[in-house]
Coordinates of C-alpha atoms and ligand atoms in Angstrom, one line a residue:
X6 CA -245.5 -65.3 -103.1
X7 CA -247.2 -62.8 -101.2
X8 CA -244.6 -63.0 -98.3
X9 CA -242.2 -62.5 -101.2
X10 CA -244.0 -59.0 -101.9
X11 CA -244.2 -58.5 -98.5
X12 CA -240.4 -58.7 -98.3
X13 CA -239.9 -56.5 -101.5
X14 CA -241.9 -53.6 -99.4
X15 CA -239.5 -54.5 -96.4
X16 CA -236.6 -53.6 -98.1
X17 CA -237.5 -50.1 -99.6
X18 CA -239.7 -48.9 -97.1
X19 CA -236.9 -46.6 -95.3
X20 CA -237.4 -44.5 -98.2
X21 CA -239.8 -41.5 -97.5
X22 CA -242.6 -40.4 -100.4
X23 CA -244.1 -37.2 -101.1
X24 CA -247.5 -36.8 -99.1
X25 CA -250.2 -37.1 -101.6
X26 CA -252.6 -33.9 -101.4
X27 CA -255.9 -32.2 -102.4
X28 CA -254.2 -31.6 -106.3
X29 CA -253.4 -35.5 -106.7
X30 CA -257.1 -36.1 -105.5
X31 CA -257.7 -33.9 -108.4
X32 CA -255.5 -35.0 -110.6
X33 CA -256.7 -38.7 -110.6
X34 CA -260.1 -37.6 -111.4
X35 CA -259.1 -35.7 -114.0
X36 CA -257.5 -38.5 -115.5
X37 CA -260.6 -40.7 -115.0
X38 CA -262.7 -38.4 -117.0
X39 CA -259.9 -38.1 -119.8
X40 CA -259.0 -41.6 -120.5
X41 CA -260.8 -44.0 -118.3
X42 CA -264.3 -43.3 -118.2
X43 CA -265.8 -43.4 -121.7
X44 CA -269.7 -42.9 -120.8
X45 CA -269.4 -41.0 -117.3
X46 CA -271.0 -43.8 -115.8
X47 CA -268.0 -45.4 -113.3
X48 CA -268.6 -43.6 -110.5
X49 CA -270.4 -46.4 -108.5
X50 CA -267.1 -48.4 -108.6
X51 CA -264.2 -46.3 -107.0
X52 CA -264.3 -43.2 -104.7
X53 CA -261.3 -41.0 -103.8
X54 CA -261.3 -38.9 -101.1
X55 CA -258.1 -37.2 -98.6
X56 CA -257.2 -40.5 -97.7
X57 CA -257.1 -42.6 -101.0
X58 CA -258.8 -44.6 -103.6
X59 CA -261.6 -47.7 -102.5
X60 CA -262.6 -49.9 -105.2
X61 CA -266.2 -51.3 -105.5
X62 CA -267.8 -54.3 -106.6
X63 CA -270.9 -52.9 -107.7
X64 CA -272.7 -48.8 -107.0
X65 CA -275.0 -51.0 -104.5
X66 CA -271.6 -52.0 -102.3
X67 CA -270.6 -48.2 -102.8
X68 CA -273.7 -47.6 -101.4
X69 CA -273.3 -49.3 -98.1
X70 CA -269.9 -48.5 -97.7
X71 CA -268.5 -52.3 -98.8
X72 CA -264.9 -52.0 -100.6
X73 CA -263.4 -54.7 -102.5
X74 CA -260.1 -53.0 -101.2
X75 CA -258.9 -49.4 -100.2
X76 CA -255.2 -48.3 -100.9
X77 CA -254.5 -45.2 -98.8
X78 CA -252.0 -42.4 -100.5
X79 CA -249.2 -43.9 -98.5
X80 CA -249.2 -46.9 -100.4
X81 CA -249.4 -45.6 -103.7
X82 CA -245.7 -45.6 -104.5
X83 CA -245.8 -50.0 -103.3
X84 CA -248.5 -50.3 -105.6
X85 CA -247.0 -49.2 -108.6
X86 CA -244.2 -51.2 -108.0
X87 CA -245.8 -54.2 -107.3
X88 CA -247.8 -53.3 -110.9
X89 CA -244.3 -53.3 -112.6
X90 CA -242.9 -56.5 -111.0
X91 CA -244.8 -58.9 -109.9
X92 CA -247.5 -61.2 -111.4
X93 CA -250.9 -59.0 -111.4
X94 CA -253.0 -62.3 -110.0
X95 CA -251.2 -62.1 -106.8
X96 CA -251.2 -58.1 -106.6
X97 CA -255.1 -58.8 -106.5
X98 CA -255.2 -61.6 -104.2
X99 CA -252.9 -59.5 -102.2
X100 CA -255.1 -56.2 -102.3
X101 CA -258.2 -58.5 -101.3
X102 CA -256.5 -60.3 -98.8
X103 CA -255.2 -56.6 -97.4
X104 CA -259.0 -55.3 -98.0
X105 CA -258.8 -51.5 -96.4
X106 CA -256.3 -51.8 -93.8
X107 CA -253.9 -49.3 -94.2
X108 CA -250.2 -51.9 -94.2
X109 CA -247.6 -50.3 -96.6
X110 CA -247.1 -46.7 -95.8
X111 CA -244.5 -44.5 -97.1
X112 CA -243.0 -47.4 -99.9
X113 CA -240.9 -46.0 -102.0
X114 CA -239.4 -48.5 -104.4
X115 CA -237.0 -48.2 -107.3
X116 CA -237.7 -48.3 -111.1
X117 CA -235.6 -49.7 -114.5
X118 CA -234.2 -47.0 -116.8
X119 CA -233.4 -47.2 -120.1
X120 CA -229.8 -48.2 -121.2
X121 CA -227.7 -45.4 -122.1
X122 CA -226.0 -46.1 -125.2
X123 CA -227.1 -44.6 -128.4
X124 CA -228.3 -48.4 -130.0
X125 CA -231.2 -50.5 -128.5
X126 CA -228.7 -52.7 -126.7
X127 CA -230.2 -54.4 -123.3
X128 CA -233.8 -53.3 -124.6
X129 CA -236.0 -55.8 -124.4
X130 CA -239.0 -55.3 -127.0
X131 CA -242.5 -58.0 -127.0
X132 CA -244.2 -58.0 -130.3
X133 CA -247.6 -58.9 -131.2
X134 CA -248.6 -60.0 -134.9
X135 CA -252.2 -59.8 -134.6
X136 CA -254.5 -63.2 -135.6
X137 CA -253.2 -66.8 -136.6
X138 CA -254.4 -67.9 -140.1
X139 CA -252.1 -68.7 -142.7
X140 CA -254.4 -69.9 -144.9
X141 CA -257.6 -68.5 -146.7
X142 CA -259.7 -71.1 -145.0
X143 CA -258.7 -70.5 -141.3
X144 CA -259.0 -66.7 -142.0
X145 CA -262.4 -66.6 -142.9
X146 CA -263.1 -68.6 -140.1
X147 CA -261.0 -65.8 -138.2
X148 CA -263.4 -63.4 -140.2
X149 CA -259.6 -61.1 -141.0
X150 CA -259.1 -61.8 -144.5
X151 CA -260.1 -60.0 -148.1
X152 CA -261.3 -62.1 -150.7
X153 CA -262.0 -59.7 -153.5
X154 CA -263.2 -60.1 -157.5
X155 CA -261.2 -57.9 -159.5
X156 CA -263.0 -54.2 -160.8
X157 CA -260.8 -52.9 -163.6
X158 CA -263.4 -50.2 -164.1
X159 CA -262.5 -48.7 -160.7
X160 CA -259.0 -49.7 -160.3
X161 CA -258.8 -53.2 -159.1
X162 CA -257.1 -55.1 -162.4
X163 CA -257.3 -58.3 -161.1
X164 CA -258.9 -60.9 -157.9
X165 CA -257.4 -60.5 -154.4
X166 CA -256.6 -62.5 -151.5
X167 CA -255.0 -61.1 -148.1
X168 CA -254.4 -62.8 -144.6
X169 CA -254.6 -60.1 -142.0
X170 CA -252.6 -62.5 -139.7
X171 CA -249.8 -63.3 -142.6
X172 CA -249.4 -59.5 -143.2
X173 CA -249.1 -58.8 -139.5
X174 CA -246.6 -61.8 -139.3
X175 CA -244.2 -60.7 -142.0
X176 CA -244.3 -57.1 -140.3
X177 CA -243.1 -58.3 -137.1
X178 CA -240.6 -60.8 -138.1
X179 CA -238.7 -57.9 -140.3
X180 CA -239.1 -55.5 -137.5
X181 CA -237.4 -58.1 -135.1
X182 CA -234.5 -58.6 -137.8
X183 CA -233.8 -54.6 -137.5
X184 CA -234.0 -53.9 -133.4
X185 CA -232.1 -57.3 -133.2
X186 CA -229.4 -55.9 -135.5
X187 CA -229.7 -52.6 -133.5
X188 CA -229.1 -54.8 -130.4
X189 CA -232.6 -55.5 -128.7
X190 CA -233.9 -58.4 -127.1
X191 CA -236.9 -59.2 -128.9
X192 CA -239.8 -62.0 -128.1
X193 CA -242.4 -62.8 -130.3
X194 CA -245.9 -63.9 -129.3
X195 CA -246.0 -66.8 -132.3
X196 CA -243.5 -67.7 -134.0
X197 CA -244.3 -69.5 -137.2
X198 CA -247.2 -68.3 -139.6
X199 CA -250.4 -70.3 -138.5
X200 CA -249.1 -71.1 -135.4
X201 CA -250.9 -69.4 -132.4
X202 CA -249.7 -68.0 -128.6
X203 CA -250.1 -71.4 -127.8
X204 CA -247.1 -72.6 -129.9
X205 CA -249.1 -75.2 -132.0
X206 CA -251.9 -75.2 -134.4
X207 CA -255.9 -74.3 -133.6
X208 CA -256.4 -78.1 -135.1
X209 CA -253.5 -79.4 -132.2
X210 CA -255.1 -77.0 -129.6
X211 CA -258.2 -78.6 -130.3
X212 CA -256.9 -82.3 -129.7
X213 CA -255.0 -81.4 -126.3
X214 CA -256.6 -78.3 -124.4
X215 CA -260.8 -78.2 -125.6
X216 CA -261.5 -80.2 -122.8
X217 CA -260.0 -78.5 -120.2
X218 CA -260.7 -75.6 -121.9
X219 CA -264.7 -76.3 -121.8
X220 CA -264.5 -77.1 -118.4
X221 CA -263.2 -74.2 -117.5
X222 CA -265.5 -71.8 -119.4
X223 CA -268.7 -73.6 -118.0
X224 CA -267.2 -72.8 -114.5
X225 CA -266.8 -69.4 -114.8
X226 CA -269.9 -69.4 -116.9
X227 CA -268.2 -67.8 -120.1
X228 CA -270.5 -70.1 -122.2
X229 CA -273.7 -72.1 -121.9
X230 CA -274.6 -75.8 -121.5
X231 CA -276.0 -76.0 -124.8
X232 CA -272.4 -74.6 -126.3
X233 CA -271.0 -76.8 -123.7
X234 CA -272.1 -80.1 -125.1
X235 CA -271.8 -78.5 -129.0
X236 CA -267.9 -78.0 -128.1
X237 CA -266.9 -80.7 -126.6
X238 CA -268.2 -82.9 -130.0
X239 CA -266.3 -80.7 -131.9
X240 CA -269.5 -80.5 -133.6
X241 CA -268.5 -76.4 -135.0
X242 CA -265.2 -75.6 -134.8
X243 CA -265.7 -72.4 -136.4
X244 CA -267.5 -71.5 -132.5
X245 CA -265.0 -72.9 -131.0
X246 CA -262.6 -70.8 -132.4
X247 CA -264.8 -67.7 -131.9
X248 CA -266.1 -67.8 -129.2
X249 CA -264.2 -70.1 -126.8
X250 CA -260.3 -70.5 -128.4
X251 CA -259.7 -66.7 -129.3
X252 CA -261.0 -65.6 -125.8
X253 CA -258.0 -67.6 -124.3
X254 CA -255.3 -67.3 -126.9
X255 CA -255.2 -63.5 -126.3
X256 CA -255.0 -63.5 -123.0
X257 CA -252.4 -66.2 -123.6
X258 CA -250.7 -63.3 -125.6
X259 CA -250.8 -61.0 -122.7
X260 CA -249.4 -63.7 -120.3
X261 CA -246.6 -64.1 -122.3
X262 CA -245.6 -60.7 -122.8
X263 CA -245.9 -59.4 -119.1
X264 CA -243.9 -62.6 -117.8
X265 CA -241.2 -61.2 -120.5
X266 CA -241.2 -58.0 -118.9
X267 CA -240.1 -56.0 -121.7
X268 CA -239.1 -52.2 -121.8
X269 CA -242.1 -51.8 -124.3
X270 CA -244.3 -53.8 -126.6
X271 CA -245.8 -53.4 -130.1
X272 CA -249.0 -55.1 -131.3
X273 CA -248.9 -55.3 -134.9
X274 CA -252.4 -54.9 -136.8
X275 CA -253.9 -54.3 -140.5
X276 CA -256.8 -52.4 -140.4
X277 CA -260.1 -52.1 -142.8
X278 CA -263.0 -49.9 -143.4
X279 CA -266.0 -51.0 -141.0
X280 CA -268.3 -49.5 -143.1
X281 CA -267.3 -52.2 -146.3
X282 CA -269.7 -55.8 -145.0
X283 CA -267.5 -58.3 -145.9
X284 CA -264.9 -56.6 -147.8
X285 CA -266.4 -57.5 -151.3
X286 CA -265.2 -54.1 -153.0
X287 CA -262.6 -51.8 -152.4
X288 CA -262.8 -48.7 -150.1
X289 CA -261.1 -45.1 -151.2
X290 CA -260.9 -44.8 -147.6
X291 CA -257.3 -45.0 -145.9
X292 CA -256.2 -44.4 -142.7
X293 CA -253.6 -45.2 -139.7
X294 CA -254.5 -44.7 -135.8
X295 CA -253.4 -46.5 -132.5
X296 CA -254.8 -47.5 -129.6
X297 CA -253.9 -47.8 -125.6
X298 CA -255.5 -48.8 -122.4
X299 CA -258.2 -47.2 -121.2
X300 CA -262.0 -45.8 -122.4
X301 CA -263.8 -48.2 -120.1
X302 CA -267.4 -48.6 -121.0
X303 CA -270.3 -49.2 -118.4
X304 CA -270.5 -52.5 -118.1
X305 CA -267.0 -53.0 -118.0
X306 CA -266.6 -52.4 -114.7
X307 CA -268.2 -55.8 -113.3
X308 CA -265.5 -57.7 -113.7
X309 CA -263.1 -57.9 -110.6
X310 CA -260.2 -58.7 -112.8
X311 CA -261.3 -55.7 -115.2
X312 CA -261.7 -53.1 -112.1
X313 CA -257.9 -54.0 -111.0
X314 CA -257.3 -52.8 -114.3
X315 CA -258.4 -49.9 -114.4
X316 CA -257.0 -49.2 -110.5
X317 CA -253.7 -49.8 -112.5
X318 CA -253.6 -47.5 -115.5
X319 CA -255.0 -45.5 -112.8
X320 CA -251.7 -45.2 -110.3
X321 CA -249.2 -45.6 -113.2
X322 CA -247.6 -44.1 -115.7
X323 CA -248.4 -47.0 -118.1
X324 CA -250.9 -45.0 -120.0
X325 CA -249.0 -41.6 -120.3
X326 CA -246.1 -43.5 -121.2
X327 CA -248.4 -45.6 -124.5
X328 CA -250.0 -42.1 -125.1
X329 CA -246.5 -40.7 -125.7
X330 CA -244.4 -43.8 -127.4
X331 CA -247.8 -44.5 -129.7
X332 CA -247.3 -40.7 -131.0
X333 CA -244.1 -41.8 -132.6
X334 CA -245.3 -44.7 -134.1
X335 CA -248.6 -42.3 -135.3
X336 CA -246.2 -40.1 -136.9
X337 CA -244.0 -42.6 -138.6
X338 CA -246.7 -44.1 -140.2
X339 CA -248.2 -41.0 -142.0
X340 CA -244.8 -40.1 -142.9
X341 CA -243.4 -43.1 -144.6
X342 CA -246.5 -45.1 -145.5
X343 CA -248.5 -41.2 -146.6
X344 CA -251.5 -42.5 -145.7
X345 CA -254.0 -40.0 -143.3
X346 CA -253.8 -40.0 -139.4
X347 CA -257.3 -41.3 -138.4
X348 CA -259.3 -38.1 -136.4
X349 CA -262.1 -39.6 -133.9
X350 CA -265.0 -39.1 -137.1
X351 CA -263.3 -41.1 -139.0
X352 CA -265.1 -44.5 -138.0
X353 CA -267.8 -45.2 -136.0
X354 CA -266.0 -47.3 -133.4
X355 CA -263.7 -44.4 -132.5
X356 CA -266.4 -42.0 -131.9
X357 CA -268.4 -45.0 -130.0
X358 CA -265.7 -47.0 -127.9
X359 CA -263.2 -44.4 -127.9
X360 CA -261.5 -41.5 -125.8
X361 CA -258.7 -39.2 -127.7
X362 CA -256.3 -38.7 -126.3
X363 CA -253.9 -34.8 -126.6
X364 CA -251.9 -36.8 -129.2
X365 CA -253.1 -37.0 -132.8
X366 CA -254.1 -40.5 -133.9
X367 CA -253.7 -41.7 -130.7
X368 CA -256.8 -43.1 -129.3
X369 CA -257.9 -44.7 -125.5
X370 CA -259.6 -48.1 -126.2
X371 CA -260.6 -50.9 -123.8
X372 CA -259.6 -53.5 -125.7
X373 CA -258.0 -57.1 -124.4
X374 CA -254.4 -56.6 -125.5
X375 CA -254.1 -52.9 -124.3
X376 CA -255.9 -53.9 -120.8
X377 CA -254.0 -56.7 -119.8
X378 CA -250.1 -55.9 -121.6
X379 CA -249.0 -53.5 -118.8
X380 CA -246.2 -51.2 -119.3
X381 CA -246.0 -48.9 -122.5
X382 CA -247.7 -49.8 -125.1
X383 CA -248.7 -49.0 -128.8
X384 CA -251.4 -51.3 -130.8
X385 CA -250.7 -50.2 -134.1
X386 CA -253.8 -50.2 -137.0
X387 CA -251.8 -49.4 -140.5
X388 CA -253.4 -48.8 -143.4
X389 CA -257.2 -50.0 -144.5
X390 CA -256.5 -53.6 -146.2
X391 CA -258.8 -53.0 -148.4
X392 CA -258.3 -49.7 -149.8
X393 CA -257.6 -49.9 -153.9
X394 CA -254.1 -48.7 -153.8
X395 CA -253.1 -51.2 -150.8
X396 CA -255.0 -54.0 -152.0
X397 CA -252.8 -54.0 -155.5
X398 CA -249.5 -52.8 -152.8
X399 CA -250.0 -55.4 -150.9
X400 CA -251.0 -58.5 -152.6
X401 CA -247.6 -58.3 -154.4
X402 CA -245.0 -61.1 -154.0
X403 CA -242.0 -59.2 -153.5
X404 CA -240.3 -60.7 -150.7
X405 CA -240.6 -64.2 -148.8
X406 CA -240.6 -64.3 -144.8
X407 CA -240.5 -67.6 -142.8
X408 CA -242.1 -69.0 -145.9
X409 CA -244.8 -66.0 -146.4
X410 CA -244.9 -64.2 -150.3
X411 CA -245.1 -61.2 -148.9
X412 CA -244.5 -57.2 -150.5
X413 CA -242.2 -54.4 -150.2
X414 CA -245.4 -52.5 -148.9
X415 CA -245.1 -54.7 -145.9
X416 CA -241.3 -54.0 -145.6
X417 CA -242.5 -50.2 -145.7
X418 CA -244.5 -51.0 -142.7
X419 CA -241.7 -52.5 -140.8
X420 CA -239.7 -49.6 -141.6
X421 CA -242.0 -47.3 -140.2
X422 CA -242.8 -49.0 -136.7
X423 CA -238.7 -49.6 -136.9
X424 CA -238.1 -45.9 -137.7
X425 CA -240.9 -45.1 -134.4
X426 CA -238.7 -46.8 -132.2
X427 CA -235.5 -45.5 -133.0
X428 CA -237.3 -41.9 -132.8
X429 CA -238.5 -42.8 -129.2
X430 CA -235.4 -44.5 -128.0
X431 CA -233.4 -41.5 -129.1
X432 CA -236.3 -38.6 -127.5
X433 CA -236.4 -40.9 -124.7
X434 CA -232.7 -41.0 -123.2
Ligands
ZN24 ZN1 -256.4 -57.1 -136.7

């Protein structure tokens, strides 16, 4: 495959790029401190200078001048392509194999545009309905559920039950019925309720994959001997799914949506108020916000998968592009669900794990889904679950989806990430 790259650079090399100067230097340290470097403490993995940007493994290699890799400003313009078209494992194995040897000057390579037409015809559109269970039982073991007694003194008149996983489910299926009737190409990370990225059950995964799954945990040392021999006797499967299963099915999530290749992708999500343990009462808080790549924390840099990442949203547009289509979604929310835009005091995670970004409600986070989907993005948080007005919206049956009861707040939702795409298909052309 790497010849293959090799060959992609061969052909659109002719093409001549803009040198990079003393300003772009600037400029990418400017977006470091803005959106990539929550704590100020990255430094010791990356330097820019006139010549380009060297990654490091640790401050110590920085120290003594050992690079994982160095791309020179040349090869800035190959690089970003290769981010946008080809598999990111071998853009990595490529970089290492290429270590600081300047090879790929003056690339300048081509990028997709957006169909012309007024509909979303030829768009092609990855959704993510956040979590798996479809029942109460596998979303408590999920820990994304509300299982709440009902408080007619303050508003709640009788018991609740919600499934993060079925709400985000019925979202994403009604949005894919209304940009496939607008003429979009849509995939789907899961497709049934209680089915995962995987395409079966937890209960099947755990007959056909734990083994191999185990084994390869222990060998990158993602768990310990003791959980080692506890998993593979099936002895908890409550860990297993926490700490072992959920680890892989996201990143299975991510897999599938880059090998798509879609023109952007929407990962659907219910929020709650952090501050409620356990969701046993209602909150009279309510909020939306959203979330792209970015805010790295300091020990999130050790990782040689993590620091390729950050090279990425880095060099591309990938993050000014979320920042901008995650506005639209932002604004569509608070318009047709009237429910608050989310400002960085709001919750405690925002102020701790988070970067804001110049648009309101948009907010740089480092988390799994916006690191590894590359491209534009938008991880959408609606509405707090278990907030006394949506708790009684939402818990009505109004509407079945693939088998879900399901309410018309849910269809509101849908309308509103629907109504954010048009809005940025239409700003967009
Ligand atoms: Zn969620």
């Amino acid at each position: 495959m790497i010849k293959k790259l090799c060959f992609a650079i061969l052909i659109f090399s002719a093409c001549i790029i803009q040198a990079q100067n003393n300003s772009s230097t600037q400029q990418y340290r400017e977006k470091i401190k803005r959106y990539l470097d929550k704590e100020n403490a990255l430094e010791g993995y990356y330097a820019i200078d006139s010549t380009g940007i060297s990654m490091y493994s640790s401050p110590e290699n920085k120290a003594k001048h050992i690079s994982d890799y160095k791309v020179y400003w040349g090869e800035i313009n190959w690089l970003k392509f290769l981010f946008g078209n080809f598999p990111f494992e071998e853009i990595i194995a490529l970089l290492n194999e290429k270590k600081d040897n300047d090879m790929y000057d003056n690339a300048s390579l081509p990028k997709r545009n957006m169909p012309a037409d007024s509909t979303l015809k030829g768009l092609r559109i990855a959704i993510d309905p956040g979590h798996i269970a479809n029942t109460i039982k596998q979303a408590k073991m999920e820990k994304k559920f509300i299982d709440m007694k009902a408080d007619p003194k303050n508003g709640l008149k009788q018991d609740v039950q919600l499934i993060e996983a079925q709400l985000t489910f019925a979202t994403a299926m009604l949005l894919k019925e209304q940009l496939e009737k607008a003429g979009a190409t849509v995939m789907l990370t899961r497709n049934q309720p209680g089915e995962n990225a995987f395409g079966v059950s937890f209960e099947q995964w755990m007959q056909s994959s734990l083994k191999a799954a185990v084994d390869s945990a222990t060998a990158n040392k993602d768990i310990t001997e003791e959980e080692k021999q506890l998993f593979l006797t099936k002895g908890d499967s409550t860990a297993i799914f926490r700490k072992l299963f959920t680890n892989l099915e996201t990143k299975e999530r991510a897999r599938k949506i880059n090998s798509f290749l879609p023109d952007f992708t929407i990962i659907i999500h219910y929020n709650v108020d952090e501050k409620n343990t356990d969701w046993k009462k209602h909150t009279n808080k309510n909020f939306n916000m959203t979330f792209v790549g970015g805010s790295f924390m300091k020990d999130e840099m050790e990782k040689p998968l993590f620091r390729a990442e950050f090279l990425r949203l880095l060099l591309c547009d990938d993050l000014e592009k979320s920042i901008n289509f995650s506005s639209y979604f932002v604004k569509s929310f608070e318009k047709n669900l009237t429910v608050p835009t989310a400002k960085i005091a709001d919750a405690d995670y925002l102020k701790q794990y988070c970067l804001p970004t110049e648009k309101p409600g948009v907010f740089c986070r480092n988390l799994t889904l916006t690191r590894m989907v590359h491209g534009t993005v938008v991880y959408g948080e609606t509405l707090y679950q278990d907030n006394v007005k949506e708790l009684m919206l939402l818990s009505k049956n109004e509407i079945t989806v693939n088998g879900i009861q399901t309410s018309m707040r849910v269809q509101q939702v849908a309308n509103a990430y629907y109504e954010a795409v048009r809005n940025y298909v239409k700003n967009s052309r």
